[in-house]
């Protein structure tokens, strides 16, 4: 019998006995094995062009360039906005903040304050911009108190639109707001009129993520009740909060389950803290009370971890994509529409964007093309006649 085994690419043969049938079978198998083992790698090598490295190239380029993200926080003063932002990004963004006393707050109007910080983690750089809105909802009469906020968002879109339409588009500074965390007080029984008005004024300009602030003030059943109520009211008032993208069908079951839990969690009940306390023998970020400790990163205490995962780990890119593809596109389309209608009304008005001249029909070129076509047709006719003559001559 012919025995063969393969060690790497070396085939070892040994002849044990002779039987023509067996030998023939063994030889055919050997031939097949050799053909497959030699031809397959060759075929694979031939098929490999190299574009499989494209994701690596994109990854390298993106890491080199760095990332940016603009987050807006809105809600009444004292709702824990700055504490939450510091807890989310483990940085002190509000070092220079001046706290107003009750008297000063009476006259305070809504301000927009930008804090920018460059953070780096494992070589990946993130330029984080926090847009704070102190004074929002603090007045007795909160009529249109969201106006400075919507104006700010529009201004950023306008700036981007101008830069994009200008000559130098290489180093455009993108200050568009990618997400707005809206803090709902934990003390009420659902949304207040100012909450509804604010979210309705912003939902078509920015990704609104509603939060229940200071969730440690409520028991788990109170949190559930408030969440259900807020969800119902969001639907009833037609507020379009940020929609998490649908999970791909080929994702594994565990991922799908996590995704479902995340979606069901909205509005996120959060707790913030800038202090580290000792709990279960570990140092954790939390709040210490006479009756115990609430841990910011404990998923059974609040939704802080889920919110952080969405903002930073899983949905930051989607938030940016939705801003760019939906909110900015809507603004841009509206802008172009307004400009065109103004132009048609008064065509003497100069457009900020130079209009391309419409192509005018070139009469001379048309005439030449027509002449060439006719010449070609004449030559084709002559050729046909000559062929016919040759054919007739052969027949005679
Ligand atoms: P901001 O005005 O909305 O930025 O609120 P701050 O972050 O300055 O917080 C106001 C006060 O609320 C501070 O004394 C914080 O320590 C406290 N605080 C912040 N977050 C929480 C929270 O989750 N739970 C509780 N109980 N207090 C909080």
CSV table of C-alpha atoms and ligand atoms in Angstrom, one decimal:
chain,number,residue,atom,x,y,z
A,1,UNK,CA,0.0,0.0,0.0
A,2,UNK,CA,1.2,3.5,-0.8
A,3,UNK,CA,1.3,5.6,2.4
A,4,UNK,CA,1.7,9.3,2.2
A,5,UNK,CA,1.5,12.0,4.7
A,6,UNK,CA,2.2,15.7,4.5
A,7,UNK,CA,4.7,17.5,6.7
A,8,UNK,CA,4.4,21.2,5.7
A,9,UNK,CA,4.8,21.0,1.9
A,10,UNK,CA,6.8,17.8,1.9
A,11,UNK,CA,5.0,14.6,0.9
A,12,UNK,CA,6.5,11.4,2.3
A,13,UNK,CA,5.7,8.2,0.3
A,14,UNK,CA,6.3,4.7,1.3
A,15,UNK,CA,5.4,1.5,-0.5
A,16,UNK,CA,4.1,-1.2,1.7
A,17,UNK,CA,2.4,-3.6,-0.6
A,18,UNK,CA,1.2,-3.9,-4.2
A,19,UNK,CA,-2.4,-4.1,-5.3
A,20,UNK,CA,-3.1,-2.3,-8.6
A,21,UNK,CA,-6.6,-1.1,-7.4
A,22,UNK,CA,-5.3,0.2,-4.1
A,23,UNK,CA,-2.3,1.8,-5.8
A,24,UNK,CA,-4.5,3.4,-8.4
A,25,UNK,CA,-6.8,4.9,-5.8
A,26,UNK,CA,-4.0,6.1,-3.6
A,27,UNK,CA,-2.3,7.8,-6.6
A,28,UNK,CA,-5.5,9.6,-7.6
A,29,UNK,CA,-6.0,10.8,-4.0
A,30,UNK,CA,-2.4,11.9,-3.8
A,31,UNK,CA,-2.7,13.8,-7.1
A,32,UNK,CA,-5.9,15.5,-5.8
A,33,UNK,CA,-4.2,16.4,-2.5
A,34,UNK,CA,-1.2,17.9,-4.3
A,35,UNK,CA,-3.3,19.8,-6.7
A,36,UNK,CA,-5.4,21.3,-3.9
A,37,UNK,CA,-2.5,22.0,-1.6
A,38,UNK,CA,-0.5,23.8,-4.3
A,39,UNK,CA,-3.3,25.4,-6.2
A,40,UNK,CA,-5.3,26.9,-3.3
A,41,UNK,CA,-2.5,29.1,-1.8
A,42,UNK,CA,-1.7,30.2,-5.3
A,43,UNK,CA,-5.3,31.1,-6.1
A,44,UNK,CA,-5.6,32.9,-2.7
A,45,UNK,CA,-2.4,34.8,-3.3
A,46,UNK,CA,-3.7,35.8,-6.8
A,47,UNK,CA,-7.0,37.1,-5.4
A,48,UNK,CA,-5.4,39.2,-2.7
A,49,UNK,CA,-5.1,42.8,-4.0
A,50,UNK,CA,-4.7,44.5,-0.7
A,51,UNK,CA,-7.7,46.7,-0.3
A,52,UNK,CA,-8.5,44.7,2.9
A,53,UNK,CA,-6.1,47.1,4.6
A,54,UNK,CA,-8.3,50.1,3.8
A,55,UNK,CA,-9.9,50.1,7.3
A,56,UNK,CA,-6.4,50.2,8.8
A,57,UNK,CA,-5.5,53.2,6.7
A,58,UNK,CA,-8.7,55.0,7.7
A,59,UNK,CA,-8.0,54.1,11.4
A,60,UNK,CA,-4.4,55.4,11.2
A,61,UNK,CA,-5.5,58.7,9.5
A,62,UNK,CA,-8.3,59.3,12.0
A,63,UNK,CA,-6.2,58.7,15.0
A,64,UNK,CA,-3.5,61.1,13.6
A,65,UNK,CA,-6.1,63.8,12.9
A,66,UNK,CA,-7.9,63.4,16.3
A,67,UNK,CA,-11.6,63.6,17.0
A,68,UNK,CA,-13.9,66.4,18.1
A,69,UNK,CA,-17.2,66.4,19.9
A,70,UNK,CA,-19.5,69.2,21.0
A,71,UNK,CA,-21.9,68.5,23.8
A,72,UNK,CA,-24.5,71.0,25.0
A,73,UNK,CA,-26.0,70.8,28.5
A,74,UNK,CA,-29.2,72.5,29.3
A,75,UNK,CA,-31.5,72.6,32.4
A,76,UNK,CA,-32.1,74.8,35.4
A,77,UNK,CA,-29.2,75.9,37.6
A,78,UNK,CA,-28.3,73.4,40.4
A,79,UNK,CA,-29.5,70.4,38.4
A,80,UNK,CA,-26.0,68.9,38.5
A,81,UNK,CA,-25.0,69.7,34.9
A,82,UNK,CA,-21.4,70.6,35.6
A,83,UNK,CA,-20.9,67.8,38.1
A,84,UNK,CA,-22.2,65.3,35.6
A,85,UNK,CA,-19.9,66.6,32.8
A,86,UNK,CA,-16.9,66.4,35.1
A,87,UNK,CA,-17.9,62.8,36.1
A,88,UNK,CA,-18.4,61.8,32.4
A,89,UNK,CA,-15.0,63.0,31.2
A,90,UNK,CA,-13.0,62.8,34.5
A,91,UNK,CA,-11.9,66.3,34.1
A,92,UNK,CA,-12.5,69.7,35.7
A,93,UNK,CA,-14.1,71.8,33.1
A,94,UNK,CA,-15.6,74.4,35.4
A,95,UNK,CA,-12.5,75.6,37.3
A,96,UNK,CA,-13.2,79.3,36.6
A,97,UNK,CA,-16.9,79.2,37.1
A,98,UNK,CA,-18.4,82.0,39.1
A,99,UNK,CA,-21.4,81.0,41.2
A,100,UNK,CA,-24.1,83.6,41.4
A,101,UNK,CA,-26.1,84.2,44.5
A,102,UNK,CA,-29.9,84.2,44.6
A,103,UNK,CA,-30.1,88.0,44.1
A,104,UNK,CA,-27.8,88.0,41.1
A,105,UNK,CA,-29.7,85.1,39.6
A,106,UNK,CA,-33.0,87.2,39.4
A,107,UNK,CA,-31.5,89.5,36.8
A,108,UNK,CA,-29.5,86.8,35.0
A,109,UNK,CA,-30.4,86.1,31.4
A,110,UNK,CA,-29.5,82.9,29.4
A,111,UNK,CA,-25.9,82.9,28.5
A,112,UNK,CA,-23.9,80.6,26.3
A,113,UNK,CA,-20.5,79.6,27.7
A,114,UNK,CA,-18.1,77.3,25.8
A,115,UNK,CA,-15.4,75.2,27.6
A,116,UNK,CA,-12.9,73.3,25.4
A,117,UNK,CA,-10.6,70.7,26.7
A,118,UNK,CA,-8.2,68.3,24.8
A,119,UNK,CA,-8.2,64.9,26.3
A,120,UNK,CA,-6.0,62.0,25.3
A,121,UNK,CA,-6.5,58.3,26.0
A,122,UNK,CA,-4.1,55.6,24.7
A,123,UNK,CA,-2.8,57.9,22.0
A,124,UNK,CA,-6.3,58.9,20.8
A,125,UNK,CA,-6.9,62.6,21.0
A,126,UNK,CA,-10.4,64.1,21.6
A,127,UNK,CA,-11.2,67.8,21.5
A,128,UNK,CA,-14.2,68.1,23.7
A,129,UNK,CA,-16.3,71.2,23.7
A,130,UNK,CA,-19.0,71.7,26.3
A,131,UNK,CA,-21.6,74.3,25.6
A,132,UNK,CA,-23.2,75.4,28.9
A,133,UNK,CA,-26.4,77.4,29.1
A,134,UNK,CA,-26.4,79.0,32.6
A,135,UNK,CA,-29.6,80.9,33.4
A,136,UNK,CA,-31.9,78.7,31.3
A,137,UNK,CA,-35.2,78.2,33.1
A,138,UNK,CA,-34.1,80.2,36.2
A,139,UNK,CA,-36.4,83.2,35.7
A,140,UNK,CA,-39.9,83.6,36.9
A,141,UNK,CA,-41.1,84.3,33.4
A,142,UNK,CA,-39.4,81.7,31.2
A,143,UNK,CA,-41.1,82.8,28.0
A,144,UNK,CA,-38.8,82.0,25.0
A,145,UNK,CA,-35.8,81.4,27.3
A,146,UNK,CA,-34.6,78.8,24.8
A,147,UNK,CA,-34.3,81.5,22.0
A,148,UNK,CA,-30.6,82.2,22.8
A,149,UNK,CA,-29.9,78.5,22.6
A,150,UNK,CA,-31.6,77.9,19.3
A,151,UNK,CA,-29.9,81.0,17.9
A,152,UNK,CA,-26.5,79.7,19.0
A,153,UNK,CA,-27.1,76.3,17.3
A,154,UNK,CA,-28.2,78.1,14.1
A,155,UNK,CA,-25.2,80.4,14.2
A,156,UNK,CA,-22.9,77.4,14.3
A,157,UNK,CA,-24.7,75.9,11.2
A,158,UNK,CA,-24.5,79.3,9.5
A,159,UNK,CA,-20.8,79.5,10.2
A,160,UNK,CA,-20.2,76.0,8.9
A,161,UNK,CA,-22.3,76.7,5.8
A,162,UNK,CA,-20.2,79.9,5.0
A,163,UNK,CA,-16.9,78.1,5.6
A,164,UNK,CA,-18.0,75.2,3.4
A,165,UNK,CA,-19.0,77.5,0.6
A,166,UNK,CA,-15.8,79.5,0.8
A,167,UNK,CA,-12.5,79.1,-1.0
A,168,UNK,CA,-10.5,77.4,1.7
A,169,UNK,CA,-12.4,74.4,2.8
A,170,UNK,CA,-9.4,72.5,4.2
A,171,UNK,CA,-9.3,73.6,7.8
A,172,UNK,CA,-12.9,74.2,8.6
A,173,UNK,CA,-13.5,74.5,12.3
A,174,UNK,CA,-16.6,72.4,13.0
A,175,UNK,CA,-18.5,73.9,16.0
A,176,UNK,CA,-21.9,72.3,15.3
A,177,UNK,CA,-23.5,71.0,18.4
A,178,UNK,CA,-23.7,67.2,18.2
A,179,UNK,CA,-25.8,66.4,21.2
A,180,UNK,CA,-27.8,68.3,23.9
A,181,UNK,CA,-28.3,66.7,27.3
A,182,UNK,CA,-31.5,68.1,28.7
A,183,UNK,CA,-31.9,67.8,32.5
A,184,UNK,CA,-35.4,67.2,33.8
A,185,UNK,CA,-35.9,67.9,37.5
A,186,UNK,CA,-36.6,64.8,39.6
A,187,UNK,CA,-39.1,66.6,41.9
A,188,UNK,CA,-42.0,67.1,39.4
A,189,UNK,CA,-44.5,64.7,38.1
A,190,UNK,CA,-43.4,64.6,34.5
A,191,UNK,CA,-42.5,67.3,32.0
A,192,UNK,CA,-43.2,70.9,32.8
A,193,UNK,CA,-44.4,73.3,30.0
A,194,UNK,CA,-40.9,74.8,29.8
A,195,UNK,CA,-39.4,71.3,29.2
A,196,UNK,CA,-41.9,70.6,26.4
A,197,UNK,CA,-41.3,74.0,24.8
A,198,UNK,CA,-37.5,73.7,25.0
A,199,UNK,CA,-37.3,70.2,23.5
A,200,UNK,CA,-39.8,71.1,20.8
A,201,UNK,CA,-37.8,74.2,19.9
A,202,UNK,CA,-34.6,72.2,19.6
A,203,UNK,CA,-35.5,68.7,18.4
A,204,UNK,CA,-35.1,69.5,14.7
A,205,UNK,CA,-31.8,71.2,15.2
A,206,UNK,CA,-29.9,69.0,17.5
A,207,UNK,CA,-29.9,65.4,19.0
A,208,UNK,CA,-31.8,65.9,22.3
A,209,UNK,CA,-31.1,63.3,25.0
A,210,UNK,CA,-33.4,63.7,28.0
A,211,UNK,CA,-32.0,63.0,31.5
A,212,UNK,CA,-33.6,62.7,34.9
A,213,UNK,CA,-31.3,64.7,37.1
A,214,UNK,CA,-30.2,63.8,40.6
A,215,UNK,CA,-31.8,60.4,40.5
A,216,UNK,CA,-30.6,59.6,44.0
A,217,UNK,CA,-33.5,61.8,45.2
A,218,UNK,CA,-35.9,59.1,44.1
A,219,UNK,CA,-36.6,55.5,45.0
A,220,UNK,CA,-36.4,52.9,42.2
A,221,UNK,CA,-40.2,52.7,41.8
A,222,UNK,CA,-40.4,56.5,41.7
A,223,UNK,CA,-37.8,56.5,39.0
A,224,UNK,CA,-39.7,54.0,36.9
A,225,UNK,CA,-42.9,55.9,37.3
A,226,UNK,CA,-41.3,59.2,36.3
A,227,UNK,CA,-39.6,57.6,33.3
A,228,UNK,CA,-42.9,56.1,32.1
A,229,UNK,CA,-44.6,59.4,32.4
A,230,UNK,CA,-41.8,61.3,30.6
A,231,UNK,CA,-41.8,58.8,27.8
A,232,UNK,CA,-45.6,59.1,27.4
A,233,UNK,CA,-45.4,62.8,27.3
A,234,UNK,CA,-42.6,62.9,24.8
A,235,UNK,CA,-44.8,60.8,22.5
A,236,UNK,CA,-47.9,62.8,23.3
A,237,UNK,CA,-46.3,66.2,22.5
A,238,UNK,CA,-44.6,64.9,19.4
A,239,UNK,CA,-41.1,65.5,20.7
A,240,UNK,CA,-38.4,63.9,18.5
A,241,UNK,CA,-35.6,63.0,20.9
A,242,UNK,CA,-32.5,61.2,19.6
A,243,UNK,CA,-33.4,57.9,18.1
A,244,UNK,CA,-30.8,55.1,18.6
A,245,UNK,CA,-30.0,53.4,15.3
A,246,UNK,CA,-31.4,50.0,14.7
A,247,UNK,CA,-29.2,47.1,15.6
A,248,UNK,CA,-27.8,45.1,12.6
A,249,UNK,CA,-29.5,41.7,12.2
A,250,UNK,CA,-26.2,39.8,12.1
A,251,UNK,CA,-25.1,41.1,15.6
A,252,UNK,CA,-25.0,38.4,18.3
A,253,UNK,CA,-27.8,38.0,20.8
A,254,UNK,CA,-26.0,39.5,23.7
A,255,UNK,CA,-25.3,42.7,21.8
A,256,UNK,CA,-28.9,42.9,20.7
A,257,UNK,CA,-30.1,42.4,24.3
A,258,UNK,CA,-27.8,45.2,25.5
A,259,UNK,CA,-29.0,47.5,22.7
A,260,UNK,CA,-32.6,46.8,23.6
A,261,UNK,CA,-31.9,47.6,27.3
A,262,UNK,CA,-30.2,50.8,26.3
A,263,UNK,CA,-33.2,52.0,24.3
A,264,UNK,CA,-35.6,51.1,27.0
A,265,UNK,CA,-33.6,53.1,29.5
A,266,UNK,CA,-34.4,56.6,28.0
A,267,UNK,CA,-34.8,59.1,29.7
A,268,UNK,CA,-31.6,58.2,31.6
A,269,UNK,CA,-31.7,58.7,35.4
A,270,UNK,CA,-28.3,60.0,36.3
A,271,UNK,CA,-26.3,60.8,39.4
A,272,UNK,CA,-23.1,62.9,39.3
A,273,UNK,CA,-20.3,63.3,41.9
A,274,UNK,CA,-16.9,64.8,42.0
A,275,UNK,CA,-15.8,63.0,45.1
A,276,UNK,CA,-14.4,59.6,45.6
A,277,UNK,CA,-15.7,57.6,48.6
A,278,UNK,CA,-15.0,54.1,50.0
A,279,UNK,CA,-17.6,51.4,49.2
A,280,UNK,CA,-17.2,47.7,49.6
A,281,UNK,CA,-13.5,48.1,50.2
A,282,UNK,CA,-13.0,50.0,46.9
A,283,UNK,CA,-12.6,53.7,46.2
A,284,UNK,CA,-15.5,54.7,43.9
A,285,UNK,CA,-17.1,57.9,42.6
A,286,UNK,CA,-20.2,58.4,44.7
A,287,UNK,CA,-22.2,60.4,47.2
A,288,UNK,CA,-22.1,59.7,50.8
A,289,UNK,CA,-25.2,59.9,52.9
A,290,UNK,CA,-25.9,59.0,56.6
A,291,UNK,CA,-27.8,56.0,55.4
A,292,UNK,CA,-25.4,54.8,52.8
A,293,UNK,CA,-23.5,55.4,49.6
A,294,UNK,CA,-24.8,56.0,46.1
A,295,UNK,CA,-22.3,54.9,43.5
A,296,UNK,CA,-22.3,56.8,40.2
A,297,UNK,CA,-20.9,53.9,38.2
A,298,UNK,CA,-23.1,51.2,39.8
A,299,UNK,CA,-25.8,50.2,37.2
A,300,UNK,CA,-28.3,49.2,39.9
A,301,UNK,CA,-28.1,52.8,41.3
A,302,UNK,CA,-28.4,54.8,38.2
A,303,UNK,CA,-28.0,55.0,34.4
A,304,UNK,CA,-24.7,56.9,34.4
A,305,UNK,CA,-22.7,54.1,32.8
A,306,UNK,CA,-25.2,53.6,30.1
A,307,UNK,CA,-25.2,57.3,29.3
A,308,UNK,CA,-21.4,57.4,29.2
A,309,UNK,CA,-21.3,54.3,27.0
A,310,UNK,CA,-23.7,55.9,24.5
A,311,UNK,CA,-22.0,59.3,24.4
A,312,UNK,CA,-18.4,58.1,24.3
A,313,UNK,CA,-18.1,54.4,23.4
A,314,UNK,CA,-21.0,53.4,21.2
A,315,UNK,CA,-22.9,56.3,19.6
A,316,UNK,CA,-20.5,59.3,19.4
A,317,UNK,CA,-20.1,58.8,15.7
A,318,UNK,CA,-23.8,58.3,15.1
A,319,UNK,CA,-24.6,61.5,17.0
A,320,UNK,CA,-22.1,63.3,14.7
A,321,UNK,CA,-23.5,61.6,11.6
A,322,UNK,CA,-27.1,62.5,12.4
A,323,UNK,CA,-26.0,66.1,13.1
A,324,UNK,CA,-24.3,66.3,9.7
A,325,UNK,CA,-26.7,64.3,7.6
A,326,UNK,CA,-30.0,65.3,9.1
A,327,UNK,CA,-29.9,68.5,11.2
A,328,UNK,CA,-27.3,70.4,9.2
A,329,UNK,CA,-28.7,69.1,5.8
A,330,UNK,CA,-32.2,70.5,6.8
A,331,UNK,CA,-30.6,73.9,7.7
A,332,UNK,CA,-28.6,73.9,4.5
A,333,UNK,CA,-31.6,73.0,2.3
A,334,UNK,CA,-33.7,75.7,4.0
A,335,UNK,CA,-30.9,78.3,3.5
A,336,UNK,CA,-30.5,77.5,-0.2
A,337,UNK,CA,-34.3,77.6,-0.7
A,338,UNK,CA,-34.5,81.0,1.0
A,339,UNK,CA,-31.6,82.3,-1.0
A,340,UNK,CA,-33.1,81.1,-4.3
A,341,UNK,CA,-36.5,82.6,-3.6
A,342,UNK,CA,-34.9,85.9,-2.6
A,343,UNK,CA,-32.9,85.8,-5.8
A,344,UNK,CA,-36.0,85.2,-8.0
A,345,UNK,CA,-37.8,88.0,-6.2
A,346,UNK,CA,-35.0,90.5,-6.7
A,347,UNK,CA,-32.5,89.2,-9.2
A,348,UNK,CA,-30.3,92.3,-8.7
A,349,UNK,CA,-29.4,91.1,-5.2
A,350,UNK,CA,-26.0,89.5,-5.0
A,351,UNK,CA,-25.9,85.9,-3.9
A,352,UNK,CA,-23.3,85.2,-1.2
A,353,UNK,CA,-22.5,82.0,-3.1
A,354,UNK,CA,-21.4,82.6,-6.7
A,355,UNK,CA,-23.9,81.0,-9.1
A,356,UNK,CA,-22.4,78.9,-11.9
A,357,UNK,CA,-23.4,80.2,-15.3
A,358,UNK,CA,-25.8,78.0,-17.1
A,359,UNK,CA,-24.4,76.4,-20.3
A,360,UNK,CA,-25.5,78.4,-23.4
A,361,UNK,CA,-26.1,76.4,-26.6
A,362,UNK,CA,-23.1,76.7,-28.9
A,363,UNK,CA,-24.5,77.2,-32.5
A,364,UNK,CA,-21.1,76.9,-34.3
A,365,UNK,CA,-20.2,73.5,-32.6
A,366,UNK,CA,-23.7,72.2,-33.4
A,367,UNK,CA,-23.2,73.1,-37.1
A,368,UNK,CA,-19.8,71.4,-37.3
A,369,UNK,CA,-21.1,68.2,-35.6
A,370,UNK,CA,-24.0,68.1,-38.1
A,371,UNK,CA,-21.5,68.5,-41.1
A,372,UNK,CA,-19.3,65.7,-39.8
A,373,UNK,CA,-22.3,63.4,-39.4
A,374,UNK,CA,-23.4,64.1,-43.0
A,375,UNK,CA,-19.9,63.4,-44.3
A,376,UNK,CA,-19.8,60.1,-42.4
A,377,UNK,CA,-23.2,59.1,-43.8
A,378,UNK,CA,-21.9,59.9,-47.4
A,379,UNK,CA,-18.8,57.8,-46.9
A,380,UNK,CA,-20.8,54.9,-45.5
A,381,UNK,CA,-23.1,55.1,-48.5
A,382,UNK,CA,-20.1,55.0,-50.9
A,383,UNK,CA,-18.6,51.9,-49.1
A,384,UNK,CA,-22.0,50.1,-49.3
A,385,UNK,CA,-22.1,50.8,-53.1
A,386,UNK,CA,-18.5,49.5,-53.6
A,387,UNK,CA,-19.2,46.3,-51.7
A,388,UNK,CA,-22.3,45.7,-53.8
A,389,UNK,CA,-20.2,46.2,-57.0
A,390,UNK,CA,-17.6,43.7,-55.8
A,391,UNK,CA,-20.3,41.2,-54.9
A,392,UNK,CA,-22.0,41.6,-58.3
A,393,UNK,CA,-18.7,41.2,-60.1
A,394,UNK,CA,-18.0,37.8,-58.3
A,395,UNK,CA,-21.5,36.5,-59.3
A,396,UNK,CA,-20.9,37.2,-63.0
B,1,LIG,P1,-25.4,73.1,37.7
B,1,LIG,O1,-25.7,74.4,38.2
B,1,LIG,O2,-26.5,72.5,37.0
B,1,LIG,O3,-24.1,73.0,36.9
B,1,LIG,O4,-25.2,72.1,39.0
B,1,LIG,P2,-23.9,71.7,39.8
B,1,LIG,O5,-23.2,70.6,39.1
B,1,LIG,O6,-23.1,72.9,40.2
B,1,LIG,O7,-24.5,71.0,41.1
B,1,LIG,C1,-25.3,71.8,42.0
B,1,LIG,C2,-25.3,71.0,43.4
B,1,LIG,O8,-25.9,69.8,43.2
B,1,LIG,C3,-23.9,70.7,43.9
B,1,LIG,O9,-23.9,70.9,45.3
B,1,LIG,C4,-23.7,69.3,43.6
B,1,LIG,O10,-22.8,68.6,44.5
B,1,LIG,C5,-25.1,68.7,43.7
B,1,LIG,N1,-25.3,67.6,42.8
B,1,LIG,C6,-24.8,67.4,41.6
B,1,LIG,N2,-25.2,66.2,41.1
B,1,LIG,C7,-26.0,65.7,42.0
B,1,LIG,C8,-26.7,64.4,42.0
B,1,LIG,O11,-26.7,63.6,41.1
B,1,LIG,N3,-27.4,64.2,43.2
B,1,LIG,C9,-27.4,65.0,44.2
B,1,LIG,N4,-28.1,64.7,45.3
B,1,LIG,N5,-26.8,66.2,44.2
B,1,LIG,C10,-26.0,66.5,43.1
